[in-house]
PDB file of C-alpha atoms and ligand atoms in Angstrom:
ATOM      1  CA  UNK I   1     108.619  99.020  95.855  1.00 96.00           C
ATOM      2  CA  UNK I   2     105.666 101.688  94.169  1.00 98.00           C
ATOM      3  CA  UNK I   3     102.210  99.617  95.076  1.00 98.00           C
ATOM      4  CA  UNK I   4      98.316  99.760  95.552  1.00 98.00           C
ATOM      5  CA  UNK I   5      96.359  97.777  97.510  1.00 98.00           C
ATOM      6  CA  UNK I   6      92.912  97.260  96.354  1.00 98.00           C
ATOM      7  CA  UNK I   7      90.854  95.063  98.984  1.00 98.00           C
ATOM      8  CA  UNK I   8      87.316  96.012  99.899  1.00 98.00           C
ATOM      9  CA  UNK I   9      86.640  98.291 103.599  1.00 98.00           C
ATOM     10  CA  UNK I  10      87.971  95.747 106.332  1.00 98.00           C
ATOM     11  CA  UNK I  11      90.206  93.517 103.835  1.00 98.00           C
ATOM     12  CA  UNK I  12      92.925  94.394 105.795  1.00 98.00           C
ATOM     13  CA  UNK I  13      94.909  97.284 104.014  1.00 98.00           C
ATOM     14  CA  UNK I  14      95.526  99.464 106.364  1.00 97.00           C
ATOM     15  CA  UNK I  15      96.793  96.367 108.798  1.00 96.00           C
ATOM     16  CA  UNK I  16      98.831  95.154 105.795  1.00 98.00           C
ATOM     17  CA  UNK I  17     100.056  98.698 105.017  1.00 98.00           C
ATOM     18  CA  UNK I  18     101.775  98.944 107.649  1.00 96.00           C
ATOM     19  CA  UNK I  19     104.054  96.073 107.927  1.00 97.00           C
ATOM     20  CA  UNK I  20     104.876  96.754 104.281  1.00 98.00           C
ATOM     21  CA  UNK I  21     106.406  99.903 105.395  1.00 97.00           C
ATOM     22  CA  UNK I  22     108.571  98.267 107.550  1.00 97.00           C
ATOM     23  CA  UNK I  23     109.609  95.449 105.274  1.00 97.00           C
ATOM     24  CA  UNK I  24     110.202  97.024 102.131  1.00 97.00           C
ATOM     25  CA  UNK I  25     111.024 101.223 104.536  1.00 97.00           C
ATOM     26  CA  UNK I  26     108.673 102.926 102.228  1.00 98.00           C
ATOM     27  CA  UNK I  27     105.353 104.928 103.129  1.00 98.00           C
ATOM     28  CA  UNK I  28     102.164 104.145 103.748  1.00 98.00           C
ATOM     29  CA  UNK I  29      99.859 106.288 101.608  1.00 98.00           C
ATOM     30  CA  UNK I  30      96.858 106.127 103.513  1.00 98.00           C
ATOM     31  CA  UNK I  31      94.070 108.897 102.206  1.00 98.00           C
ATOM     32  CA  UNK I  32      91.669 107.857 104.977  1.00 97.00           C
ATOM     33  CA  UNK I  33      93.815 108.366 107.332  1.00 95.00           C
ATOM     34  CA  UNK I  34      94.849 111.674 105.851  1.00 97.00           C
ATOM     35  CA  UNK I  35      90.992 112.569 106.029  1.00 97.00           C
ATOM     36  CA  UNK I  36      90.372 111.628 109.363  1.00 95.00           C
ATOM     37  CA  UNK I  37      93.134 113.814 110.094  1.00 95.00           C
ATOM     38  CA  UNK I  38      91.337 116.496 108.394  1.00 97.00           C
ATOM     39  CA  UNK I  39      88.593 116.132 109.949  1.00 96.00           C
ATOM     40  CA  UNK I  40      89.637 116.186 113.284  1.00 94.00           C
ATOM     41  CA  UNK I  41      91.976 118.894 112.677  1.00 96.00           C
ATOM     42  CA  UNK I  42      88.872 120.236 111.224  1.00 97.00           C
ATOM     43  CA  UNK I  43      90.705 121.792 108.235  1.00 96.00           C
ATOM     44  CA  UNK I  44      88.673 123.369 105.337  1.00 94.00           C
ATOM     45  CA  UNK I  45      88.839 120.136 103.318  1.00 93.00           C
ATOM     46  CA  UNK I  46      88.502 117.997 106.857  1.00 96.00           C
ATOM     47  CA  UNK I  47      84.999 119.620 107.513  1.00 95.00           C
ATOM     48  CA  UNK I  48      83.736 119.318 103.992  1.00 93.00           C
ATOM     49  CA  UNK I  49      84.830 115.613 104.295  1.00 96.00           C
ATOM     50  CA  UNK I  50      83.394 115.144 107.407  1.00 97.00           C
ATOM     51  CA  UNK I  51      79.606 113.893 106.151  1.00 95.00           C
ATOM     52  CA  UNK I  52      80.560 112.191 102.989  1.00 97.00           C
ATOM     53  CA  UNK I  53      82.860 109.990 105.294  1.00 97.00           C
ATOM     54  CA  UNK I  54      80.004 109.522 108.163  1.00 95.00           C
ATOM     55  CA  UNK I  55      77.948 108.418 105.691  1.00 94.00           C
ATOM     56  CA  UNK I  56      79.960 105.539 104.170  1.00 96.00           C
ATOM     57  CA  UNK I  57      80.469 107.804 100.653  1.00 97.00           C
ATOM     58  CA  UNK I  58      83.091 108.712  98.921  1.00 98.00           C
ATOM     59  CA  UNK I  59      84.760 112.268  98.996  1.00 98.00           C
ATOM     60  CA  UNK I  60      84.572 113.888  95.130  1.00 98.00           C
ATOM     61  CA  UNK I  61      87.826 112.820  93.495  1.00 98.00           C
ATOM     62  CA  UNK I  62      88.422 116.079  92.838  1.00 96.00           C
ATOM     63  CA  UNK I  63      89.558 116.425  96.791  1.00 96.00           C
ATOM     64  CA  UNK I  64      91.719 113.029  96.864  1.00 98.00           C
ATOM     65  CA  UNK I  65      93.500 113.542  93.525  1.00 98.00           C
ATOM     66  CA  UNK I  66      94.711 116.907  95.138  1.00 96.00           C
ATOM     67  CA  UNK I  67      95.847 115.105  98.382  1.00 96.00           C
ATOM     68  CA  UNK I  68      98.096 112.628  96.871  1.00 98.00           C
ATOM     69  CA  UNK I  69      99.228 114.831  93.834  1.00 97.00           C
ATOM     70  CA  UNK I  70     101.016 116.852  96.791  1.00 97.00           C
ATOM     71  CA  UNK I  71     102.085 113.501  98.643  1.00 97.00           C
ATOM     72  CA  UNK I  72     103.314 111.916  96.146  1.00 98.00           C
ATOM     73  CA  UNK I  73     105.819 114.265  95.333  1.00 96.00           C
ATOM     74  CA  UNK I  74     107.604 114.204  98.866  1.00 97.00           C
ATOM     75  CA  UNK I  75     111.270 113.164  99.379  1.00 96.00           C
ATOM     76  CA  UNK I  76     110.120 109.912 101.020  1.00 97.00           C
ATOM     77  CA  UNK I  77     107.998 108.641  98.084  1.00 97.00           C
ATOM     78  CA  UNK I  78     111.498 108.906  95.953  1.00 94.00           C
ATOM     79  CA  UNK I  79     112.383 105.042  96.604  1.00 93.00           C
ATOM     80  CA  UNK I  80     108.227 103.903  96.577  1.00 97.00           C
ATOM     81  CA  UNK I  81     105.190 104.006  98.501  1.00 98.00           C
ATOM     82  CA  UNK I  82     102.430 101.908  98.941  1.00 98.00           C
ATOM     83  CA  UNK I  83      98.487 103.426  98.447  1.00 98.00           C
ATOM     84  CA  UNK I  84      95.926 102.390 100.768  1.00 98.00           C
ATOM     85  CA  UNK I  85      92.448 103.192  99.737  1.00 98.00           C
ATOM     86  CA  UNK I  86      93.511 105.100  96.129  1.00 98.00           C
ATOM     87  CA  UNK I  87      92.943 104.884  94.272  1.00 98.00           C
ATOM     88  CA  UNK I  88      88.961 104.381  94.811  1.00 98.00           C
ATOM     89  CA  UNK I  89      86.959 104.633  90.915  1.00 98.00           C
ATOM     90  CA  UNK I  90      88.036 105.185  87.085  1.00 98.00           C
ATOM     91  CA  UNK I  91      88.784 108.743  86.956  1.00 98.00           C
ATOM     92  CA  UNK I  92      90.972 108.173  90.611  1.00 98.00           C
ATOM     93  CA  UNK I  93      92.534 105.755  88.718  1.00 98.00           C
ATOM     94  CA  UNK I  94      92.997 107.617  85.509  1.00 98.00           C
ATOM     95  CA  UNK I  95      94.130 110.537  87.608  1.00 98.00           C
ATOM     96  CA  UNK I  96      96.274 108.641  89.541  1.00 98.00           C
ATOM     97  CA  UNK I  97      98.233 107.033  85.851  1.00 98.00           C
ATOM     98  CA  UNK I  98      98.890 111.128  84.981  1.00 98.00           C
ATOM     99  CA  UNK I  99     100.596 111.940  87.832  1.00 97.00           C
ATOM    100  CA  UNK I 100     103.038 109.120  87.787  1.00 98.00           C
ATOM    101  CA  UNK I 101     103.258 109.882  84.627  1.00 97.00           C
ATOM    102  CA  UNK I 102     104.858 113.727  85.478  1.00 96.00           C
ATOM    103  CA  UNK I 103     106.216 112.311  88.040  1.00 96.00           C
ATOM    104  CA  UNK I 104     107.760 109.311  86.034  1.00 96.00           C
ATOM    105  CA  UNK I 105     107.787 107.067  88.209  1.00 96.00           C
ATOM    106  CA  UNK I 106     105.284 103.772  87.366  1.00 96.00           C
ATOM    107  CA  UNK I 107     103.535 101.202  89.401  1.00 98.00           C
ATOM    108  CA  UNK I 108     104.935  97.848  90.138  1.00 98.00           C
ATOM    109  CA  UNK I 109     102.154  95.546  91.325  1.00 98.00           C
ATOM    110  CA  UNK I 110      98.036  97.090  93.075  1.00 98.00           C
ATOM    111  CA  UNK I 111      97.983  93.712  95.406  1.00 98.00           C
ATOM    112  CA  UNK I 112      93.653  92.992  95.489  1.00 98.00           C
ATOM    113  CA  UNK I 113      93.107  91.796  98.454  1.00 98.00           C
ATOM    114  CA  UNK I 114      90.350  88.853  98.665  1.00 98.00           C
ATOM    115  CA  UNK I 115      88.022  88.426 101.511  1.00 98.00           C
ATOM    116  CA  UNK I 116      84.080  87.064 102.789  1.00 96.00           C
ATOM    117  CA  UNK I 117      81.266  89.832 103.150  1.00 95.00           C
ATOM    118  CA  UNK I 118      80.940  87.603 106.553  1.00 95.00           C
ATOM    119  CA  UNK I 119      84.048  88.356 107.906  1.00 97.00           C
ATOM    120  CA  UNK I 120      84.583  91.596 106.803  1.00 97.00           C
ATOM    121  CA  UNK I 121      81.610  92.868 108.906  1.00 96.00           C
ATOM    122  CA  UNK I 122      83.233  91.016 111.705  1.00 96.00           C
ATOM    123  CA  UNK I 123      86.516  93.026 111.371  1.00 97.00           C
ATOM    124  CA  UNK I 124      85.063  95.850 110.906  1.00 97.00           C
ATOM    125  CA  UNK I 125      82.175  95.738 113.631  1.00 96.00           C
ATOM    126  CA  UNK I 126      85.550  94.077 116.269  1.00 96.00           C
ATOM    127  CA  UNK I 127      88.268  96.883 114.837  1.00 97.00           C
ATOM    128  CA  UNK I 128      89.767  99.724 117.827  1.00 97.00           C
ATOM    129  CA  UNK I 129      92.133 101.734 116.718  1.00 95.00           C
ATOM    130  CA  UNK I 130      94.801 103.772 119.709  1.00 96.00           C
ATOM    131  CA  UNK I 131      94.125 107.711 119.561  1.00 94.00           C
ATOM    132  CA  UNK I 132      97.243 108.435 120.274  1.00 95.00           C
ATOM    133  CA  UNK I 133      99.856 106.147 117.970  1.00 94.00           C
ATOM    134  CA  UNK I 134      97.223 104.719 115.336  1.00 92.00           C
ATOM    135  CA  UNK I 135      97.760 101.277 116.235  1.00 94.00           C
ATOM    136  CA  UNK I 136      94.956  99.355 114.477  1.00 94.00           C
ATOM    137  CA  UNK I 137      93.184  96.049 116.358  1.00 97.00           C
ATOM    138  CA  UNK I 138      90.607  93.971 116.357  1.00 97.00           C
ATOM    139  CA  UNK I 139      89.038  92.686 119.651  1.00 96.00           C
ATOM    140  CA  UNK I 140      89.282  89.173 118.781  1.00 96.00           C
ATOM    141  CA  UNK I 141      91.941  88.986 116.517  1.00 95.00           C
ATOM    142  CA  UNK I 142      94.664  91.800 117.581  1.00 95.00           C
ATOM    143  CA  UNK I 143      93.677  92.410 120.616  1.00 97.00           C
ATOM    144  CA  UNK I 144      94.547  94.832 123.102  1.00 97.00           C
ATOM    145  CA  UNK I 145      96.638  94.462 126.762  1.00 97.00           C
ATOM    146  CA  UNK I 146      94.151  93.155 129.663  1.00 96.00           C
ATOM    147  CA  UNK I 147      93.083  96.475 130.364  1.00 96.00           C
ATOM    148  CA  UNK I 148      91.406  97.984 127.010  1.00 95.00           C
ATOM    149  CA  UNK I 149      94.370 100.164 126.178  1.00 97.00           C
ATOM    150  CA  UNK I 150      97.129 100.436 123.191  1.00 98.00           C
ATOM    151  CA  UNK I 151     100.051  97.399 123.744  1.00 98.00           C
ATOM    152  CA  UNK I 152     102.743  99.364 121.925  1.00 97.00           C
ATOM    153  CA  UNK I 153     102.210 103.511 123.954  1.00 98.00           C
ATOM    154  CA  UNK I 154      98.837 102.511 126.678  1.00 97.00           C
ATOM    155  CA  UNK I 155      96.808 104.945 124.751  1.00 98.00           C
ATOM    156  CA  UNK I 156      92.953 104.624 124.980  1.00 97.00           C
ATOM    157  CA  UNK I 157      90.884 103.190 122.118  1.00 97.00           C
ATOM    158  CA  UNK I 158      88.714 103.986 119.945  1.00 96.00           C
ATOM    159  CA  UNK I 159      85.636 103.089 117.343  1.00 96.00           C
ATOM    160  CA  UNK I 160      85.530 104.428 113.580  1.00 95.00           C
ATOM    161  CA  UNK I 161      82.620 107.004 113.193  1.00 93.00           C
ATOM    162  CA  UNK I 162      81.746 105.087 109.902  1.00 96.00           C
ATOM    163  CA  UNK I 163      82.455 101.308 111.527  1.00 96.00           C
ATOM    164  CA  UNK I 164      78.723 101.174 112.278  1.00 93.00           C
ATOM    165  CA  UNK I 165      76.815  98.438 110.856  1.00 90.00           C
ATOM    166  CA  UNK I 166      74.083 100.738 108.201  1.00 91.00           C
ATOM    167  CA  UNK I 167      77.416 102.637 107.324  1.00 95.00           C
ATOM    168  CA  UNK I 168      79.240  99.628 107.246  1.00 96.00           C
ATOM    169  CA  UNK I 169      76.602  98.045 104.251  1.00 95.00           C
ATOM    170  CA  UNK I 170      76.662 101.542 102.079  1.00 96.00           C
ATOM    171  CA  UNK I 171      80.786 101.413 102.382  1.00 97.00           C
ATOM    172  CA  UNK I 172      80.123  97.943 101.256  1.00 97.00           C
ATOM    173  CA  UNK I 173      78.201  98.672  98.377  1.00 97.00           C
ATOM    174  CA  UNK I 174      79.858 101.747  96.624  1.00 98.00           C
ATOM    175  CA  UNK I 175      82.831  99.392  97.079  1.00 98.00           C
ATOM    176  CA  UNK I 176      81.216  97.018  94.680  1.00 97.00           C
ATOM    177  CA  UNK I 177      79.585  99.673  92.126  1.00 98.00           C
ATOM    178  CA  UNK I 178      83.138 102.027  91.909  1.00 98.00           C
ATOM    179  CA  UNK I 179      85.810 100.195  93.280  1.00 98.00           C
ATOM    180  CA  UNK I 180      85.471  96.797  91.937  1.00 98.00           C
ATOM    181  CA  UNK I 181      85.713  97.304  88.346  1.00 98.00           C
ATOM    182  CA  UNK I 182      89.576  98.454  89.090  1.00 98.00           C
ATOM    183  CA  UNK I 183      90.150  94.991  89.234  1.00 98.00           C
ATOM    184  CA  UNK I 184      89.921  94.400  85.734  1.00 98.00           C
ATOM    185  CA  UNK I 185      90.933  97.265  84.972  1.00 98.00           C
ATOM    186  CA  UNK I 186      95.031  97.090  86.471  1.00 98.00           C
ATOM    187  CA  UNK I 187      94.524  92.950  85.255  1.00 98.00           C
ATOM    188  CA  UNK I 188      94.454  94.075  82.171  1.00 98.00           C
ATOM    189  CA  UNK I 189      97.716  96.658  82.468  1.00 97.00           C
ATOM    190  CA  UNK I 190      98.936  93.855  84.122  1.00 97.00           C
ATOM    191  CA  UNK I 191      99.244  94.412  87.033  1.00 98.00           C
ATOM    192  CA  UNK I 192      97.079  92.821  89.149  1.00 98.00           C
ATOM    193  CA  UNK I 193      98.064  90.121  92.084  1.00 97.00           C
ATOM    194  CA  UNK I 194      95.240  88.625  94.371  1.00 98.00           C
ATOM    195  CA  UNK I 195      95.874  88.042  97.649  1.00 98.00           C
ATOM    196  CA  UNK I 196      94.232  84.947 100.281  1.00 98.00           C
ATOM    197  CA  UNK I 197      93.342  87.785 102.316  1.00 98.00           C
ATOM    198  CA  UNK I 198      90.916  85.417 104.943  1.00 98.00           C
ATOM    199  CA  UNK I 199      94.533  83.751 106.303  1.00 98.00           C
ATOM    200  CA  UNK I 200      96.395  84.996 109.787  1.00 97.00           C
ATOM    201  CA  UNK I 201      97.557  88.663 109.126  1.00 97.00           C
ATOM    202  CA  UNK I 202     101.105  87.422 108.900  1.00 98.00           C
ATOM    203  CA  UNK I 203     100.855  84.588 106.978  1.00 98.00           C
ATOM    204  CA  UNK I 204      98.599  86.579 105.113  1.00 98.00           C
ATOM    205  CA  UNK I 205     101.844  89.418 105.050  1.00 98.00           C
ATOM    206  CA  UNK I 206     103.985  86.489 103.690  1.00 98.00           C
ATOM    207  CA  UNK I 207     102.178  86.004 100.946  1.00 98.00           C
ATOM    208  CA  UNK I 208     102.220  89.603 100.086  1.00 98.00           C
ATOM    209  CA  UNK I 209     105.663  90.058  99.635  1.00 98.00           C
ATOM    210  CA  UNK I 210     106.571  86.775  97.744  1.00 96.00           C
ATOM    211  CA  UNK I 211     103.953  87.842  95.819  1.00 96.00           C
ATOM    212  CA  UNK I 212     105.524  91.010  94.738  1.00 96.00           C
ATOM    213  CA  UNK I 213     109.004  89.714  94.778  1.00 93.00           C
ATOM    214  CA  UNK I 214     107.847  87.172  91.948  1.00 92.00           C
ATOM    215  CA  UNK I 215     105.881  89.177  90.011  1.00 89.00           C
TER     216      UNK I 215
HETATM  217  P1  LIG F   1      88.729 103.719 104.444  1.00 52.74           P
HETATM  218  O1  LIG F   1      89.748 104.690 105.431  1.00 52.74           O
HETATM  219  O2  LIG F   1      90.367 104.397 103.696  1.00 52.74           O
HETATM  220  O3  LIG F   1      88.423 102.879 104.828  1.00 52.74           O
HETATM  221  P2  LIG F   1      88.259 101.436 104.222  1.00 52.74           P
HETATM  222  O4  LIG F   1      88.159 101.535 102.590  1.00 52.74           O
HETATM  223  O5  LIG F   1      86.368 101.436 104.190  1.00 52.74           O
HETATM  224  O6  LIG F   1      88.737 100.543 104.175  1.00 52.74           O
HETATM  225  P3  LIG F   1      89.365 100.471 105.812  1.00 52.74           P
HETATM  226  O7  LIG F   1      90.419 100.889 106.700  1.00 52.74           O
HETATM  227  O8  LIG F   1      87.920 100.026 106.930  1.00 52.74           O
HETATM  228  O9  LIG F   1      89.628  99.003 105.762  1.00 52.74           O
HETATM  229  P4  LIG F   1      91.114  98.097 106.030  1.00 52.74           P
HETATM  230  O10 LIG F   1      91.138  97.164 104.571  1.00 52.74           O
HETATM  231  O11 LIG F   1      92.013  98.465 105.777  1.00 52.74           O
HETATM  232  O12 LIG F   1      90.931  97.151 107.021  1.00 52.74           O
HETATM  233  P5  LIG F   1      92.250  97.039 108.562  1.00 52.74           P
HETATM  234  O13 LIG F   1      93.581  96.970 108.410  1.00 52.74           O
HETATM  235  O14 LIG F   1      91.837  98.064 109.586  1.00 52.74           O
HETATM  236  O15 LIG F   1      88.553 104.931 103.642  1.00 52.74           O
HETATM  237  C1  LIG F   1      87.231 106.120 104.871  1.00 52.74           C
HETATM  238  C2  LIG F   1      86.576 106.668 104.022  1.00 52.74           C
HETATM  239  O16 LIG F   1      87.566 108.156 103.203  1.00 52.74           O
HETATM  240  C3  LIG F   1      86.043 106.134 102.938  1.00 52.74           C
HETATM  241  O17 LIG F   1      84.546 105.629 102.877  1.00 52.74           O
HETATM  242  C4  LIG F   1      85.562 107.432 102.002  1.00 52.74           C
HETATM  243  O18 LIG F   1      84.978 108.337 102.789  1.00 52.74           O
HETATM  244  C5  LIG F   1      86.943 107.801 102.290  1.00 52.74           C
HETATM  245  N1  LIG F   1      87.903 108.365 101.479  1.00 52.74           N
HETATM  246  C6  LIG F   1      89.212 107.857 101.605  1.00 52.74           C
HETATM  247  N2  LIG F   1      89.765 107.104 100.763  1.00 52.74           N
HETATM  248  C7  LIG F   1      89.015 107.622  99.493  1.00 52.74           C
HETATM  249  C8  LIG F   1      90.034 107.956  98.565  1.00 52.74           C
HETATM  250  N3  LIG F   1      90.292 107.598  97.046  1.00 52.74           N
HETATM  251  N4  LIG F   1      88.220 109.070  97.468  1.00 52.74           N
HETATM  252  C9  LIG F   1      86.695 108.730  98.240  1.00 52.74           C
HETATM  253  N5  LIG F   1      87.343 108.651  99.493  1.00 52.74           N
HETATM  254  C10 LIG F   1      88.134 108.461 100.087  1.00 52.74           C
HETATM  255  O19 LIG F   1      91.251  95.885 108.722  1.00 52.74           O
HETATM  256  C11 LIG F   1      90.430  95.350 109.105  1.00 52.74           C
HETATM  257  C12 LIG F   1      89.898  95.546 110.917  1.00 52.74           C
HETATM  258  O20 LIG F   1      90.265  93.633 110.589  1.00 52.74           O
HETATM  259  C13 LIG F   1      90.907  95.792 112.209  1.00 52.74           C
HETATM  260  O21 LIG F   1      90.559  94.870 112.866  1.00 52.74           O
HETATM  261  C14 LIG F   1      91.984  94.455 112.047  1.00 52.74           C
HETATM  262  O22 LIG F   1      92.977  94.358 112.701  1.00 52.74           O
HETATM  263  C15 LIG F   1      91.511  92.732 111.192  1.00 52.74           C
HETATM  264  N6  LIG F   1      92.123  92.302 110.186  1.00 52.74           N
HETATM  265  C16 LIG F   1      92.790  92.613 109.185  1.00 52.74           C
HETATM  266  N7  LIG F   1      93.122  91.525 108.898  1.00 52.74           N
HETATM  267  C17 LIG F   1      92.806  90.531 109.569  1.00 52.74           C
HETATM  268  C18 LIG F   1      93.093  89.344 108.936  1.00 52.74           C
HETATM  269  N8  LIG F   1      93.880  88.247 108.192  1.00 52.74           N
HETATM  270  N9  LIG F   1      93.162  88.687 109.999  1.00 52.74           N
HETATM  271  C19 LIG F   1      91.927  89.149 110.659  1.00 52.74           C
HETATM  272  N10 LIG F   1      91.933  90.197 111.310  1.00 52.74           N
HETATM  273  C20 LIG F   1      92.186  90.980 110.511  1.00 52.74           C
HETATM  274 MG1  LIG F   2      92.474 101.018 106.699  1.00 52.74          MG
HETATM  275 ZN1  LIG F   3      98.989 103.354 120.956  1.00 52.74          ZN
END
């Protein structure tokens, strides 16, 4: 299964990609997670990416395309992959098409998660992430342990730097302007599957799986 998860900031791409990874036994390729790791490690790419990310701007296309091109060549992508947060612009979508053609691979589906703006803001402001294992939480919808630690590993939960209200607004605007048009592009390619992302997490998961199986 080779799929793209498309959706606004907070739509549930990361949450659903983690579940699909287990379900289909294929890797989650999150450009956001890879860039955050680079920022933490203070690699040259991380140092450059940090300012874009903290202000909610997109990192230049050439940088993310390079990351994804390398990642897709690794062995664990042979059976499939879930792209989470890539592509985000038409040039990225065009570059992905070329990379996949070079690797003789074809996308199966592009899943678009639909969530209202108000719900997106509530999700992002309540989001927390385990500093140790990376598991995602929400203070209301996916609560951590009673003492506020990670239910899987007991790690400390942190809040993403770009989850402040101003930056969230900027991310949403950029999504509308540059990424949302990709829905029409993938519809015209016959790949788009639209899923209601407003339901509870396990229900959204089931609906994605059945939509993928019948597409
Ligand atoms: P990225 O990390 O991709 O951020 P994003 O697209 O803004 O999306 P999020 O990760 O914020 O949301 P999500 O959809 O994964 O939601 P989640 O599952 O966590 O990118 C960050 C930055 O990196 C970008 O701004 C840019 O600078 C750079 N970047 C990354 N990729 C790039 C690219 N391709 N090109 C250029 N720059 C790039 O869920 C959110 C919360 O809601 C969680 O708390 C979760 O528990 C909760 N939740 C999830 N589902 C539900 C549900 N059904 N009901 C209730 N709560 C739910
Ligand atoms: Mg995410
Ligand atoms: Zn943890």
